[in-house]
Every structure is written in structure tokens, then in C-alpha cells.
Amino acid sequence: MDAQQQQQQQQQQQKQEQQKEEQEEEQQQEEDQEEEEEEEEKMSFFGLDCVRKKETELERKLRANDREYNLSFRYATNAIKTCKYNFFTFLPLNLFEQFQRIANAYFLFLLALQVIPEISSLSWFTTVVPLVLVLSVTAAKDATDDINRHRSDNQVNTRKAQVLIDRKLRSEKWMDVQVGDIIKLENNQFVTADLLLLSSSEPLNLVYIETAELDGETNLKVRQALPVTGDLGDDIEKLADFNGEVRCEAPNNRLDRFTGTLSYAGQKYSLDNEKILLRGCTLRNTEWCFGLVLFGGPETKLMQNCGKSTFKRTSIDRLMNVLVLCIFGFLAFMCTILAIGNFFWEMNEGSKFTVFLPRQNRTNAGFSAFLTFWSYVIILNTVVPISLYVSVEIIRLGNSFYIDWDRKMYYARSDTPAEARTTTLNEELGQIKYIFSDKTGTLTQNIMTFNKCSINGKSYGDVVDYTGQRLEVSELTETVDFSFNPLADPRFVFHDHALVEAVKLENPEVHDFFRLLSLCHTVMAEEKKEGELLYLAQSPDEGALVTAARNFGFVFRSRTPDSVTIVEMGRQRSYELLTILDFNNVRKRMSVIVRSPEGKLSLYCKGADTIIYERLHQSCSKLMDITTEQLNEFAGEGLRTLVLAYKDLDEEYFNEWKQRQHEASTSMDDREGKLDQLYEEIEKDLLLLGATAIEDKLQDGVPQTIEQLSKADIKIWVLTGDKQETAENIGFSCNLLREEMNEIFTVSGNSPEDVREELRNARTSMKPDEVDSVLLPGRSLVKGVMMDEEVNGEHGLVINGHSLAYALERGMQLEFLRTACMCKAVICCRVTPLQKAQVVELVKKYKQVVTLAIGDGANDVSMIKAAHIGVGISGQEGMQAVLSSDFSFAQFRFLQRLLLVHGRWSYLRMCKFLRYFFYKNFTFTFVHFWYAFFCGFSAQTVYDEWFITLYNLVYTALPVLGMSLFDQDVNDVWSFQHPQLYVPGQLNLYFSKKAFFKCALHSGYSSLVLFFIPWAAMHNTVRDDGKDVADYQSFALLTQTCLLFAVSIQLGLEMSFWTAVNTFFVLGSLFMYFGVTFTMYSNGMFLMLPPAFPFIGTARNSLNQPNVWLTILLTSTLCVLPVITFRFLVIQLCPTINDKVMYKVRQTKATPPPLPRRTRIRRTSTRRSGYAFSHAQGYGDLVTSRRFLRRPAVSGSSGLANTGRTTMGFSPMGRSAGYSPTGRPQNVKVQDVEVTSLQMYKTIRDPAL
Amino acid sequence: MLSAGIVIPGFVVIGLVFIGIGVALFVTSRSITVLEIDYTGVEKDSPCFKCSDPDIKNCGCKVDFSIDTLFEGPLFLYYGLSNYFQNYRQYGASKDLTQLSGDLASFKDPSDVCYPYDYSVQKPIVPCGSIANSMFNDTFKLFHIVKGTRKQVALDGKGIAWWTDYNVKFRNPLVNPLKNAFNGTTKPPFWPKPAYELDPTDPANNGFDNQDFLVWMRAAALPNFRKLYRRISEGEYEKGLPAGNYSLEIAYNYPVLQFEGRKKVVFSNVSWMGGKNEFLGIAYLVIGSLCVVMSVVMLIVYAKFKFPEED
């Protein structure tokens, strides 16, 4: 009874907590919804979503098996539609969308201008050809996307479901399922719609579901039907007669909430989330079940949730938008100048020139200037490059393919290639300044291995050669053979033979050590087949320890609420389990009191060293010293340690104690305190047995990656749900925190004042001379951006979840951010998913840096979505993180390749592309500006119209694409060698407003050269046969040829990595130019359509002149030489890091020396992690309370198989339900896995107990 | 790419090559002789001053000049116009290429771009458009004064237009006689005679095949331009004009004064690099020298500031 009460209290507490959390979440969700609604309004403002919602549904009413009644409400059917267009609406809708883009709209506007003959300075095709090309490329992309969506919609909509129609089960398509239908689901089927569970094949009307697709959690959850509906069973007649009426909430996106009532047979039953099966779940371990459809298709919680994902834009995108606006301004400025010029020209010259050029309406200088303005808007339109956006998309797409194709980011073991799920963010990968990383599953493998132990002062686990020298453990090191033990776990690996010898020699301490491990825990065993044991532990640490004991001959075999059966060196023995003194965060230890088959009473205890040491008998002091030394050594290697101790108990004393414990547990006031006292009393004068060391296995290459990234000046913050000690420990073992650091601050205050104090203290110790802005953290902001601050030495910051909650409050967040940013490394422990996102948002808001979040679990989704770039580790915890990420791969270490190689290249390429693109277009355009001064500001073009049409599309498109797809300053090996190369990206050095301005200046210079050199060279000159060559057409040809040569050579200068393709593109484009030009200017083309090809013969007549070619040579040289000179001098006088590395590459001309392999640093440390029993309160009560759910196991030889099953889901906190000691992670997403019910502990509120 | 080993020698080489080209161009350009005579008649002492009054029609004037040494041939006679915007957009567009290629349909229905010179009194203008209408119509005769007698220098008006213009771009309709093709059309308003009577001396040099017309129709790129008028390439003066006195008789028809334009006649011979243009040669010389200077500067910088090799 006591236990039950205790448990009830606990449950109440938990419930309260849950409620709190729920409330918070609810608030958050409401906010979200508001935002969404706003978005919807916006969408419909654009006319896109032609008002989908008629009126908001307030409450849902439906009646089972009554289609007519339900149809009257016009609920959505179960068909889903994610596609945007159909065959007929595609063209208008897509075009409408495309013209919302400012560049496209602008070109449409230009086209309209060109239709006005007064203004039209260019033929219509100069605008139409590029516009049509751009529109059709985008339309093609949108069409393929939509076809894919159609296909997947179709596939889902035509899945079959068994629906009860006309008193018969019929196979129907999913899309035909309607609200109020009763459908039958079978094992491993997807849930068709949001259902009210009616009945199931399992006892107590339970069903098991997997919710990975919804929330990413892979463990099974339980749902239970109401008894009244459960009685319907699978009796079709009864089900068909069922006419229950449901009133419930309107469709919403809350996954963990449901409220409603069922009225049936005159009774009302309340419905909650425990009775609902959501679409997106999968039925597991349940033969069949029946459900009543509540929400269908778009109204299901899954669809309501998968709403609009925010569209991420890169910083370059944003910069480009600003620049395009600047360009518009500049365009207007130029046109105004030219219009004014035209005004004065008309006044002074034009008005007199009317003899030969009568211009109707034009004699009014003001009106003429007005028309000129628009004419020049058309002529100078090339400063706003229409093909820019398309090219940018192509480049990003190309660079995404590099990521997809990179074999060095392919993880063979799980057959997972890296994937760029978003193809529009690549260059931002080269600008990351902050990385927010999850811990479990991201940095670590979430696999615990029993690595070392110390028994009675002797340390085991190291491999030692004959001289006593410690050897490095590698793949090749010989492993211990456990074949003497038929029950051993084959996946368990251990290298030190001494330990198994000691076991075989029946060393009593060693035996006690492993006996303790096999008895003192809350693990459950499942034995489906004789000898095949599967352990289910709530924390992987425990599983590792029990598995170790199993392999060393102390096999935990089964348990009942009051006994534990183990096989000790082949002999099966059953211990009577008297009490479990469970773990909690204050006690940091757990003990069991057992009676051996011989009748001896013992207390076995394991726990954190500091805690246990306080409770040891004096006689152990010597052993304590030795063990402490060994513990320090273990901790220095980053292992999680745990101390084991035991004590034999006196029967009388125990009985008396047990009595008191019973009283305490039934007392009404301060039950906890009294129990704690009792526990304290019995857990003393313990005898030390030894210590264990468990390795929280890091993923491969994590420390190296972190070191590389920090060399690249990237700051890494670990945000983890784990407890502080664990997180800190991992921080050390993955090189994030280092012993050499000046100080590692811990913030764990429980009140805002404490937290503020701790943050300030940290800051003053980092910057002792700083006194001022302590009180006003806002002062550290410059235009809302927090600047980086110089700090003496390196520091680390560890902050706890509850402290973080205060630190993130409005008043303190700047304080926190400032302190945290002064530290090299930051670790936040016990953070909630929401806090993860808040931290990311905080940094994003005040630092103006590019952030990246990496994680693998559903709890990381929020931060992955919040960060500029989200990376999902596709691994063990479902696909949720990956699905919401922008990039995904299998191993954390690939991150360095993603950033240092792909990201850096992408950024470099994009910036080079933009710089060059603006350069070539500005140069092209500015020449017109100069020519205006010589043609009466009449909007006469300098070039042939065909050249204007094809310049961006044909003559210069491929070379610049080639550059931006293949260019690299140094290859990947050198990129790893010099992570510092990454820094310029973080500082936005390659493309900024300044760089843009420089481009414009450069273009200004080039255009001056390109206009005035031909001008001077052709002025009054003639051909070598005395004929004309200074005519308009020859001049146009000369200038455009000069331009093309100049920009091609400039491109060659920009490119630092020539491939055959680049050469082909550059030379090919030049040849293409001449080919096209000669064709366009040929007799044949002219005769076909004289007005379209007026340049007939120009190429032949002017390109055979030596002075024309000498002018081309002079012009292109003069464009390029100053650039070379300038760059050469800059490299010599103030070289950048890139210049230095490229110089070095040239010097060595060979591949760089391979990265030095880091040997594992051994150090001794006084810093030890406390033992992580679990992330939450222990489950000792459940274990002893006869309430844990079990299926009858194959009865072991002990014959102690037991107890019925229970219901009422009880979910351990997420990750550690399944345990695998060494090998593959167990939770990989496998379809149709046979999941045992034991993967969850479930209890039932059974009135019988 | 931009290592010292490439850039510095590269600059030296480019510099030397450019200086070489520059010298060649400069010397060539110097060897070309040009004689320019402005006959606009703005100045009072100008022989054509009397013709500058727009009210006087069919004015003739005579410009005398002398040559000290042999003006080496083959010689070319150009007329030059300044402040004349042949490159004005609407002006340059004001022609109907279909019509000019001899398409009879366009004779009847000239393109809109020719406006306001597409129709005149309900009749289509052929050739239509501003360019054709404003065709240059001064004519020149050159006399060599030998011992008081005037000896006419033969001026060759053939082959002064581009081959492509003459053979492909501009073609008369295949109607014989050519005059019939122009039935129902009218001449450009500024023209004294219709197109098929442009050259009374040579029936083949009429219509759209008239060389002077073709030269005019090839619009100039800049407001100051010169166009080929005649060649002195045959007969007695094939080798050039010998030293002596010459007289140029000008039929002064073309009005330029209202827009402050200038008219001139230019005698020039040519070389492999075309007409006289000193700019190219000087530019090459300057840039070549700058290259050499820059290479020295870069060498000094490189030797002094070569960036430290530490990482």
C-alpha cells in the first residue's frame, strides 16, 4: 500500500509538472498560431490562397456510422493536397508568382516601356528573350517540384484502408475515408487519419504505436480505448450498430492534447489524448484495432503541424536585395543625369539641328528630357541583372550536388550519403560563426561501454605489454574471449585478460564486484529464446554495467518484484529483493538490499564517488586512497566513474529498519524527508569494493573536428538535455573544454540575482579592468549589434537549465550573451528544446553572425529551424531532425568538411560570381553612359541589339558559371591544413557593400577605357583602302569586341583554378561570339530579314583592319594591367591569409603533409563526472511495485516468470529505452521491428492492487 | 597566378612589345600627309563666306591652296562635317532597310520609322527617312594650276562605298528602266532630283547603287566625322599631287550654319594602319613605358616587402 501511495504522489507531482509544461507550451503554440494566422492573411493578400477557411470551426460534432449526419458539417475528407497547381492553373498561377519577384516585374515593366515607340530605344526582343528564358527555367523547376508533390499526394491518397461501410468491411482508398467512419487497422499499418480508438486485439484494449514521424521519438507509446467501446471487440455487427456521438475540439496542431466527449448509450465519457491515434503513427505489436475517424486529411494534427516551414534566406540574399535597391537608385540617378543632359542638348543644339532631324513633340526640351529618361531606363536596364537570380540558383544547385556527391561525407556503415536538403543556403556555410550542437547522438554515439574498473585497488582495463608499458587500444588489439560463458553478450568487447583471469581464479572481491553489478540496478531482462538475453535499461550506463557483469560470469537473468535471479559462474541463484533505495539527483546513489539463497542479508550500493566516500567504513581508508588515484586517472581519460560498495546487514536490525521504513512511507507529512533519513541511516559504514569507468563513446573524429572548427574561429556551444556533470565531461573529452583553459565558470544559480551575480563575476575575472558597462549591458551594443570583445586567455562557461531560464529573461539576456561570447566554449545543460531555440535566437538577434545548429533528435528541431542553417545527423533517433534540417549527414565529423571545404568554396564562388557579374554588367552598361555625351543624349546604344540580347545569355554566361562551379583557391587538403582560411567568410570580406562599391569603381574605370580608347583610335580614321571605318556600326562592333575581350581576360584573372571545362567555356564563348557575330552580319541573314540584321558586312569590313585589332589589344590590356598591378602590390604589401596559403601551395607544389594524428591525451584530473543513473528519477518503485508491464517471457529455468500486464503509458524521458552495449545502435529506424513491450515501462492504475 | 616570377617579367615583356608597336604606329602615322580645308564660310575672309547666307541658292565658291612637295598618292578626298549628329537615335533609325534592298512593296508603303519622311503629299517617299533626306550634296572639282592654266584633276567616284553595302545591303529593284520602279513615289523633299537621277554621268551609279548615297547612308559614330568623297587614283595624278597651286571649286548647297556645323574638305593618303591617327601610337608608347616603370616599382616592392613566409 505504501509503495502505491508513494507512487501516486509521485505521479501527481509529475502530472503537475506536466501541466505546467503544457501550459507553457500552450502559450507558445498560441503565439505560433497567431503568427501562422498572420502569415495566412498575408498569403491571401497576394491572392494565393483563395481563402481556404470558410469560418472557423469551434467545436466538432460527429456520429459514428452516420455519413449523412456527418456530411452536413462539410468536414474535410481524408484526401490531402500538398501540390500547388493543376494542369490548367499552372501557367497563370506560376506566372503570377514569378512576377511577384521584383526583378521579373521590373523586366515586365521594361517590356511595357519598350512598346511605346516614343521611348523604345531597344527592340522588344532584347528584353523578351532573357525574360522568357528566365521564366521558363523557373517554371520548369516549379513544375517538376509540383509533379513530385502530385505523385506523393496520389500515392498517399490511394493507400488502402478497411472501412466499415453498410455493415461490412470494405477496402477503400484513404482519400475516400470520411469523418465518422469506423476503420480497421492492422499491425505495422500507418494510421489513416486521426482516430478515436474503439477496440483492440490486445488485453485491456491497449494498442502500441510508434510516433517517430510525428515527434521523432522512436520508443513505443501506449493508447487505451474506453472499456465501453473496447467491449465492441472485432464484432462487425456490434461495431456497425455503434452510434456514439463525439463532440470534440476543432482541428488544431497540438500533438499532445485532445479534449472531447463521447456520448454512447445515454452515457457521457470524456476523451483525452490517450484514446487518440494520430495520422502519421504506425501501429506496432497490435494485431488489429478499430478506430473512429475524427479528423481527416488536412485537418489531421500531422497536416496541421507540417505547416509552412519558414523560408530561410542567406545573408548574401539579403545583401543582394539591398544592393538591387541601391542599383535601382543608381539607375534612376544615371537616367536623371542623362535626361538633364538631354534637356540642355535640346536647348543648345537639338533645337537647331531640326533641319535634318525633325522631331515631333521633341522640340519641347522638357518633354524630350522626360522621354529620354525612360529611354535610358531601357538602355541601362542591364545594371539590374535579370539573369543574376537564375545564375545564383544554378550555382547553388551545383554546389549542393557537390555535397550530395561527396564520397568523403558518405557513411558506409549506415549507407548514408550527405544530403543538401535545401539548395539555397550553400554559401552561408562558409560564413558560420556559431555552432550550436546537441550532445547525445551528435557528439556522442549514445553508446556506453564498460571500459575499465578498479577492484580492491587493482586497476583493470588497460592493455599492458611485458615491460609494463601501456599500449594504445586499437581495432587490432586482441579481445578477451568470453566463450566460457554461454550467456555472454557477443558484442561486448574487453581487452584486459587479467580481469577474466581474476574471475576464473575466484577472487572474492572480483566476484563481489560483479555480483553487485548484477544485483544492484533497475534493468529488466527479456529472454525470448533460451539463453538470448535482452536487457532493457532506462539509462545506457546501467545497461553497460549489467552487461559487463553478464560477460564476466554474473548474468542477470530475470527479476520479479521481489527477487532477482542471476547466474553466478554457471550456477543459477535467486536473491530475494527486499528493498530498492532508489536513485535521485540529490542522493546520487542507489542501493538494493537482498537476501542471498544462503540467507545472508547484504546491502549493495553504487553511486557517485564523493557521495559514497562519505559513507565508507574507516577500515577502507587505505583502499580509498588507491581507488581515488585510479578514479582520477579514469576521469582524466574522460570516463564516467562510479564507486561500488557493500555492507552485510544484521537480520534483526534490518527487520526493525524495514518496519520504520514502512511507517515512514505511509506517513502523511514529510514522507520524502523521513525516507531520506532512513536511507542515510542504513547506507553507512559501507565497504569499498571498487570503481567502474564507463565510456560515453564519442563519435569518430569529434575532438579533431572541434579542434579544427575552433581553429577556424568558429564558436561551439553545446546545448544538451543532459545533466551538468555528463555534459561537462563530454566537453572535456571532445576537446571543447580544456585543462589549459584559464577558468571554467559554472553558472547554476537558482534565482535571477544569483545568476546575474555569477555572470558578472565571470566577466570581471575575464576582464578585470572593465568596470563601466557592468550595470548597463545595453551599452555594449552598437546599433543593436553586440561587438566581440577581447579577453585575456581562454575560458569556458557551463550553465544549467534553470539558470539559463533566468539568463534568457529579457533583463538579463544581454548580460548572459556578453559573458558567454567572451568565452571560448559554452555548454548549456538540461535545456529544453524551447530554450535551445531561444539561445539560438538570442545569438542571432544581437550578434549579426551566421549560426548553425546541429542535432539528431526531435528535441533539436526547434533550434535547427531557428538557426540560419540547420544540420541533421541522420542516425538513431528517427528522422525528425533530418526532416527539418537544411543539410544532413551521418557523422558529426563531416561537419568540418561541410564547412571548411564545401562551405568555404561555396562562399568563395558565390562572392567571386557576384563581384564578377556586377563588374561585367556595370562595365557593359556604363559605356552607354559615356556614349550619351556624344550622341545628343538620344539613348542610342553603343552595341548592336543582338549583342545586347546575347551578352548575358550566351557570350558571358558559361564562363562565369564555370568559374562559380569549379573555382577553388586551394584544394580540400590544404583547406583542412589551414582552417584559418575560413575566417574571411565570417567577416564577410569577399562580398559586402564595400566590395560592391569597389566593383562599381572598377567598372567605371573599365568602361572609360572601353569607350574612350576606341573613340580616340577611331576618331577621323579610315580603312587602309581609304574607306569608312568610323561609322556607327563599325564602332559598335569594335566596342563590343573590346568589351568581350576585356571581361573574358578579367574572368581569367579572377579564376584561381583552371579546369579544362573553364578553358573550354571561356574560349568557346569567344569563338561563339565571333561565330554568332559573323552569322548575324552575313548576307544570308540580311536577305532573310533585312530590318533585323542591319549590321550586314560590318564584321568583314572592320575586323580585317590592323588598327581595329591594335585597338582591341590596347583596350583589353589597359583594362587589365592596373588590376594586376594593384593586386600584385596588395599581395606583397598586405597579404591575406589566402595569399599566404596559396604562396605556400606554390612553394611546396606537393600535397601537404597529412594532418598529425592526434594521440589520445592522457591526463589525470580531479574532475569527475557523477554517475548518470538516468535523466530522471529512478524507477525502483516501479520495479518493486508489481506494476511494470510485461509479457510473459519464455520461462527461464528459474521458473519465476510472472505477473500480468498493466496499462497507462509511462514514458521514460526519451532516449534510453533500448540499450545496446557495444554494437549497432538499437533504435535505428527499422520498419516492422518486433518491438517488445518491455521497451517501455508501463504501469497501470489497477484497482485490484 | 600573380607571383612575382610571372608578373614582373610579364610587365617587362608587355612594355617592350608595346613600345615596339607604338614606335611603328607613330612613325607610320607621321608619314601620312593630311590637308584639311574648312570651307564653311563663317569667317568673313573665307572665299565661301558669300555662300553662307541660306537664302542664296546654287552658290559656288572656289578655294585655292598650294602644295610644297609631292603629295603622295593614292590620295583620297573626304568631306568632313562637325557637330552633326548622325548618331542621334531617331536619325539613325530613320530608314527602311527593306526598301533600300530593293523591295518594291516597301516603295509603296515605307516603314513607320521613316516618319516624317515617309509620305509627302500622299505619296510615299523613296528613299524614305531622315538620313536619306539629309544627304550631303556639295560637290567638288579640283584643278591643278599649271602655269596659269587650270587642269582638272580626275576624281574617281567609284569604289568609295563598302563592297557589302554596294552589293548586298543596298540594291535597286530589278526594274528596267530604273525610273519605272519609282512610279507613284516621290523624292525626298530636300533632294533636287529623284534617286534615279543622282548621277547623270553614269546611269549605273543611280538609285540605291549610287556610291555617294551609300557613303552617306553609313551613319557616322560620332558627331564629327569625315566621309570619302573621291579618290585620286588614276590617270596623271595616280602617284599623287605634285607641288604647286591648286584650286577647289565647290558647289555650296548643304546648310550647316544653323546648327553651328562645319564643313571641310580633307586630302589624305593612307597606310597599313589606315588614316592618320597619332593617338594609337602615342598610347602604345605611353602604356609600354608605364609597364616598364611599373615592373621596376614592383621589383622594388617585391625585394623590399616580400611577405614574410611565417604562417
PDB file of N, CA and C in Angstrom, chain B residues 236-281:
ATOM      1  N   GLU B 236      46.834  60.816-114.513  1.00  0.00           N
ATOM      2  CA  GLU B 236      48.066  61.582-114.343  1.00  0.00           C
ATOM      3  C   GLU B 236      48.469  61.699-112.873  1.00  0.00           C
ATOM      4  N   TYR B 237      47.445  61.803-112.036  1.00  0.00           N
ATOM      5  CA  TYR B 237      47.733  62.099-110.627  1.00  0.00           C
ATOM      6  C   TYR B 237      47.712  60.845-109.738  1.00  0.00           C
ATOM      7  N   GLU B 238      47.897  59.722-110.402  1.00  0.00           N
ATOM      8  CA  GLU B 238      47.848  58.458-109.660  1.00  0.00           C
ATOM      9  C   GLU B 238      48.915  58.403-108.587  1.00  0.00           C
ATOM     10  N   LYS B 239      50.076  58.982-108.873  1.00  0.00           N
ATOM     11  CA  LYS B 239      51.205  58.941-107.929  1.00  0.00           C
ATOM     12  C   LYS B 239      51.070  60.001-106.845  1.00  0.00           C
ATOM     13  N   GLY B 240      50.075  60.904-107.012  1.00  0.00           N
ATOM     14  CA  GLY B 240      49.919  61.955-106.016  1.00  0.00           C
ATOM     15  C   GLY B 240      49.878  63.321-106.667  1.00  0.00           C
ATOM     16  N   LEU B 241      49.650  64.307-105.808  1.00  0.00           N
ATOM     17  CA  LEU B 241      49.594  65.652-106.353  1.00  0.00           C
ATOM     18  C   LEU B 241      50.983  66.257-106.266  1.00  0.00           C
ATOM     19  N   PRO B 242      51.513  66.684-107.375  1.00  0.00           N
ATOM     20  CA  PRO B 242      52.826  67.327-107.338  1.00  0.00           C
ATOM     21  C   PRO B 242      52.733  68.694-106.676  1.00  0.00           C
ATOM     22  N   ALA B 243      53.883  69.189-106.248  1.00  0.00           N
ATOM     23  CA  ALA B 243      53.891  70.522-105.642  1.00  0.00           C
ATOM     24  C   ALA B 243      53.338  71.531-106.617  1.00  0.00           C
ATOM     25  N   GLY B 244      52.660  72.560-106.081  1.00  0.00           N
ATOM     26  CA  GLY B 244      52.104  73.543-106.982  1.00  0.00           C
ATOM     27  C   GLY B 244      50.837  74.138-106.420  1.00  0.00           C
ATOM     28  N   ASN B 245      50.164  74.932-107.212  1.00  0.00           N
ATOM     29  CA  ASN B 245      48.937  75.574-106.776  1.00  0.00           C
ATOM     30  C   ASN B 245      47.727  74.804-107.288  1.00  0.00           C
ATOM     31  N   TYR B 246      46.722  74.788-106.436  1.00  0.00           N
ATOM     32  CA  TYR B 246      45.507  74.059-106.772  1.00  0.00           C
ATOM     33  C   TYR B 246      44.303  74.919-106.452  1.00  0.00           C
ATOM     34  N   SER B 247      43.240  74.601-107.115  1.00  0.00           N
ATOM     35  CA  SER B 247      42.009  75.334-106.855  1.00  0.00           C
ATOM     36  C   SER B 247      40.872  74.338-106.729  1.00  0.00           C
ATOM     37  N   LEU B 248      40.089  74.516-105.675  1.00  0.00           N
ATOM     38  CA  LEU B 248      38.981  73.608-105.441  1.00  0.00           C
ATOM     39  C   LEU B 248      37.689  74.360-105.662  1.00  0.00           C
ATOM     40  N   GLU B 249      36.940  73.906-106.634  1.00  0.00           N
ATOM     41  CA  GLU B 249      35.655  74.546-106.906  1.00  0.00           C
ATOM     42  C   GLU B 249      34.557  73.796-106.192  1.00  0.00           C
ATOM     43  N   ILE B 250      33.795  74.544-105.411  1.00  0.00           N
ATOM     44  CA  ILE B 250      32.800  73.923-104.550  1.00  0.00           C
ATOM     45  C   ILE B 250      31.419  74.396-104.942  1.00  0.00           C
ATOM     46  N   ALA B 251      30.538  73.431-105.154  1.00  0.00           N
ATOM     47  CA  ALA B 251      29.131  73.800-105.291  1.00  0.00           C
ATOM     48  C   ALA B 251      28.539  73.758-103.895  1.00  0.00           C
ATOM     49  N   TYR B 252      28.299  74.890-103.338  1.00  0.00           N
ATOM     50  CA  TYR B 252      27.937  75.017-101.927  1.00  0.00           C
ATOM     51  C   TYR B 252      26.425  74.923-101.772  1.00  0.00           C
ATOM     52  N   ASN B 253      25.929  73.757-101.402  1.00  0.00           N
ATOM     53  CA  ASN B 253      24.482  73.576-101.267  1.00  0.00           C
ATOM     54  C   ASN B 253      24.045  73.247 -99.849  1.00  0.00           C
ATOM     55  N   TYR B 254      24.901  72.591 -99.113  1.00  0.00           N
ATOM     56  CA  TYR B 254      24.486  71.947 -97.868  1.00  0.00           C
ATOM     57  C   TYR B 254      24.523  72.920 -96.708  1.00  0.00           C
ATOM     58  N   PRO B 255      23.397  73.190 -96.070  1.00  0.00           N
ATOM     59  CA  PRO B 255      23.371  74.156 -94.968  1.00  0.00           C
ATOM     60  C   PRO B 255      23.812  73.522 -93.649  1.00  0.00           C
ATOM     61  N   VAL B 256      24.781  74.125 -93.007  1.00  0.00           N
ATOM     62  CA  VAL B 256      25.221  73.617 -91.710  1.00  0.00           C
ATOM     63  C   VAL B 256      25.269  74.717 -90.665  1.00  0.00           C
ATOM     64  N   LEU B 257      25.147  75.953 -91.105  1.00  0.00           N
ATOM     65  CA  LEU B 257      25.411  77.041 -90.177  1.00  0.00           C
ATOM     66  C   LEU B 257      24.362  77.146 -89.079  1.00  0.00           C
ATOM     67  N   GLN B 258      23.112  76.758 -89.391  1.00  0.00           N
ATOM     68  CA  GLN B 258      22.094  76.937 -88.360  1.00  0.00           C
ATOM     69  C   GLN B 258      22.345  76.059 -87.144  1.00  0.00           C
ATOM     70  N   PHE B 259      23.057  74.972 -87.309  1.00  0.00           N
ATOM     71  CA  PHE B 259      23.369  74.186 -86.113  1.00  0.00           C
ATOM     72  C   PHE B 259      24.850  74.270 -85.779  1.00  0.00           C
ATOM     73  N   GLU B 260      25.473  75.361 -86.213  1.00  0.00           N
ATOM     74  CA  GLU B 260      26.875  75.622 -85.908  1.00  0.00           C
ATOM     75  C   GLU B 260      27.772  74.491 -86.367  1.00  0.00           C
ATOM     76  N   GLY B 261      27.393  73.911 -87.480  1.00  0.00           N
ATOM     77  CA  GLY B 261      28.218  72.862 -88.022  1.00  0.00           C
ATOM     78  C   GLY B 261      29.344  73.432 -88.855  1.00  0.00           C
ATOM     79  N   ARG B 262      30.270  72.576 -89.212  1.00  0.00           N
ATOM     80  CA  ARG B 262      31.411  72.990 -90.024  1.00  0.00           C
ATOM     81  C   ARG B 262      31.535  72.022 -91.172  1.00  0.00           C
ATOM     82  N   LYS B 263      31.988  72.540 -92.305  1.00  0.00           N
ATOM     83  CA  LYS B 263      32.232  71.669 -93.449  1.00  0.00           C
ATOM     84  C   LYS B 263      33.687  71.815 -93.843  1.00  0.00           C
ATOM     85  N   LYS B 264      34.273  70.741 -94.196  1.00  0.00           N
ATOM     86  CA  LYS B 264      35.638  70.857 -94.670  1.00  0.00           C
ATOM     87  C   LYS B 264      35.925  69.776 -95.706  1.00  0.00           C
ATOM     88  N   VAL B 265      37.001  70.047 -96.415  1.00  0.00           N
ATOM     89  CA  VAL B 265      37.485  69.071 -97.383  1.00  0.00           C
ATOM     90  C   VAL B 265      38.825  68.587 -96.877  1.00  0.00           C
ATOM     91  N   VAL B 266      39.046  67.282 -96.993  1.00  0.00           N
ATOM     92  CA  VAL B 266      40.287  66.714 -96.480  1.00  0.00           C
ATOM     93  C   VAL B 266      40.943  65.896 -97.577  1.00  0.00           C
ATOM     94  N   PHE B 267      42.200  66.211 -97.830  1.00  0.00           N
ATOM     95  CA  PHE B 267      43.004  65.368 -98.713  1.00  0.00           C
ATOM     96  C   PHE B 267      43.895  64.533 -97.831  1.00  0.00           C
ATOM     97  N   SER B 268      43.948  63.255 -98.089  1.00  0.00           N
ATOM     98  CA  SER B 268      44.796  62.414 -97.231  1.00  0.00           C
ATOM     99  C   SER B 268      45.230  61.189 -97.993  1.00  0.00           C
ATOM    100  N   ASN B 269      46.418  60.727 -97.660  1.00  0.00           N
ATOM    101  CA  ASN B 269      46.784  59.403 -98.128  1.00  0.00           C
ATOM    102  C   ASN B 269      46.712  58.442 -96.950  1.00  0.00           C
ATOM    103  N   VAL B 270      46.858  57.163 -97.179  1.00  0.00           N
ATOM    104  CA  VAL B 270      46.682  56.187 -96.096  1.00  0.00           C
ATOM    105  C   VAL B 270      47.883  55.265 -96.031  1.00  0.00           C
ATOM    106  N   SER B 271      47.918  54.475 -94.958  1.00  0.00           N
ATOM    107  CA  SER B 271      48.978  53.491 -94.807  1.00  0.00           C
ATOM    108  C   SER B 271      48.345  52.181 -94.356  1.00  0.00           C
ATOM    109  N   TRP B 272      49.165  51.249 -93.925  1.00  0.00           N
ATOM    110  CA  TRP B 272      48.613  49.963 -93.476  1.00  0.00           C
ATOM    111  C   TRP B 272      47.700  50.137 -92.271  1.00  0.00           C
ATOM    112  N   MET B 273      47.949  51.213 -91.496  1.00  0.00           N
ATOM    113  CA  MET B 273      47.095  51.403 -90.335  1.00  0.00           C
ATOM    114  C   MET B 273      45.934  52.338 -90.629  1.00  0.00           C
ATOM    115  N   GLY B 274      45.667  52.571 -91.883  1.00  0.00           N
ATOM    116  CA  GLY B 274      44.543  53.410 -92.223  1.00  0.00           C
ATOM    117  C   GLY B 274      44.945  54.858 -92.262  1.00  0.00           C
ATOM    118  N   GLY B 275      44.012  55.718 -91.879  1.00  0.00           N
ATOM    119  CA  GLY B 275      44.258  57.152 -91.944  1.00  0.00           C
ATOM    120  C   GLY B 275      45.142  57.624 -90.816  1.00  0.00           C
ATOM    121  N   LYS B 276      45.419  58.917 -90.876  1.00  0.00           N
ATOM    122  CA  LYS B 276      46.319  59.470 -89.871  1.00  0.00           C
ATOM    123  C   LYS B 276      45.616  59.483 -88.517  1.00  0.00           C
ATOM    124  N   ASN B 277      46.247  58.892 -87.543  1.00  0.00           N
ATOM    125  CA  ASN B 277      45.725  58.911 -86.188  1.00  0.00           C
ATOM    126  C   ASN B 277      46.892  58.693 -85.254  1.00  0.00           C
ATOM    127  N   GLU B 278      47.336  59.757 -84.635  1.00  0.00           N
ATOM    128  CA  GLU B 278      48.531  59.639 -83.808  1.00  0.00           C
ATOM    129  C   GLU B 278      48.228  59.065 -82.438  1.00  0.00           C
ATOM    130  N   PHE B 279      46.951  59.023 -82.101  1.00  0.00           N
ATOM    131  CA  PHE B 279      46.607  58.591 -80.752  1.00  0.00           C
ATOM    132  C   PHE B 279      47.131  57.192 -80.450  1.00  0.00           C
ATOM    133  N   LEU B 280      46.862  56.243 -81.384  1.00  0.00           N
ATOM    134  CA  LEU B 280      47.219  54.861 -81.102  1.00  0.00           C
ATOM    135  C   LEU B 280      48.694  54.722 -80.789  1.00  0.00           C
ATOM    136  N   GLY B 281      49.527  55.326 -81.659  1.00  0.00           N
ATOM    137  CA  GLY B 281      50.971  55.206 -81.473  1.00  0.00           C
ATOM    138  C   GLY B 281      51.403  55.751 -80.133  1.00  0.00           C
TER     139      GLY B 281
END
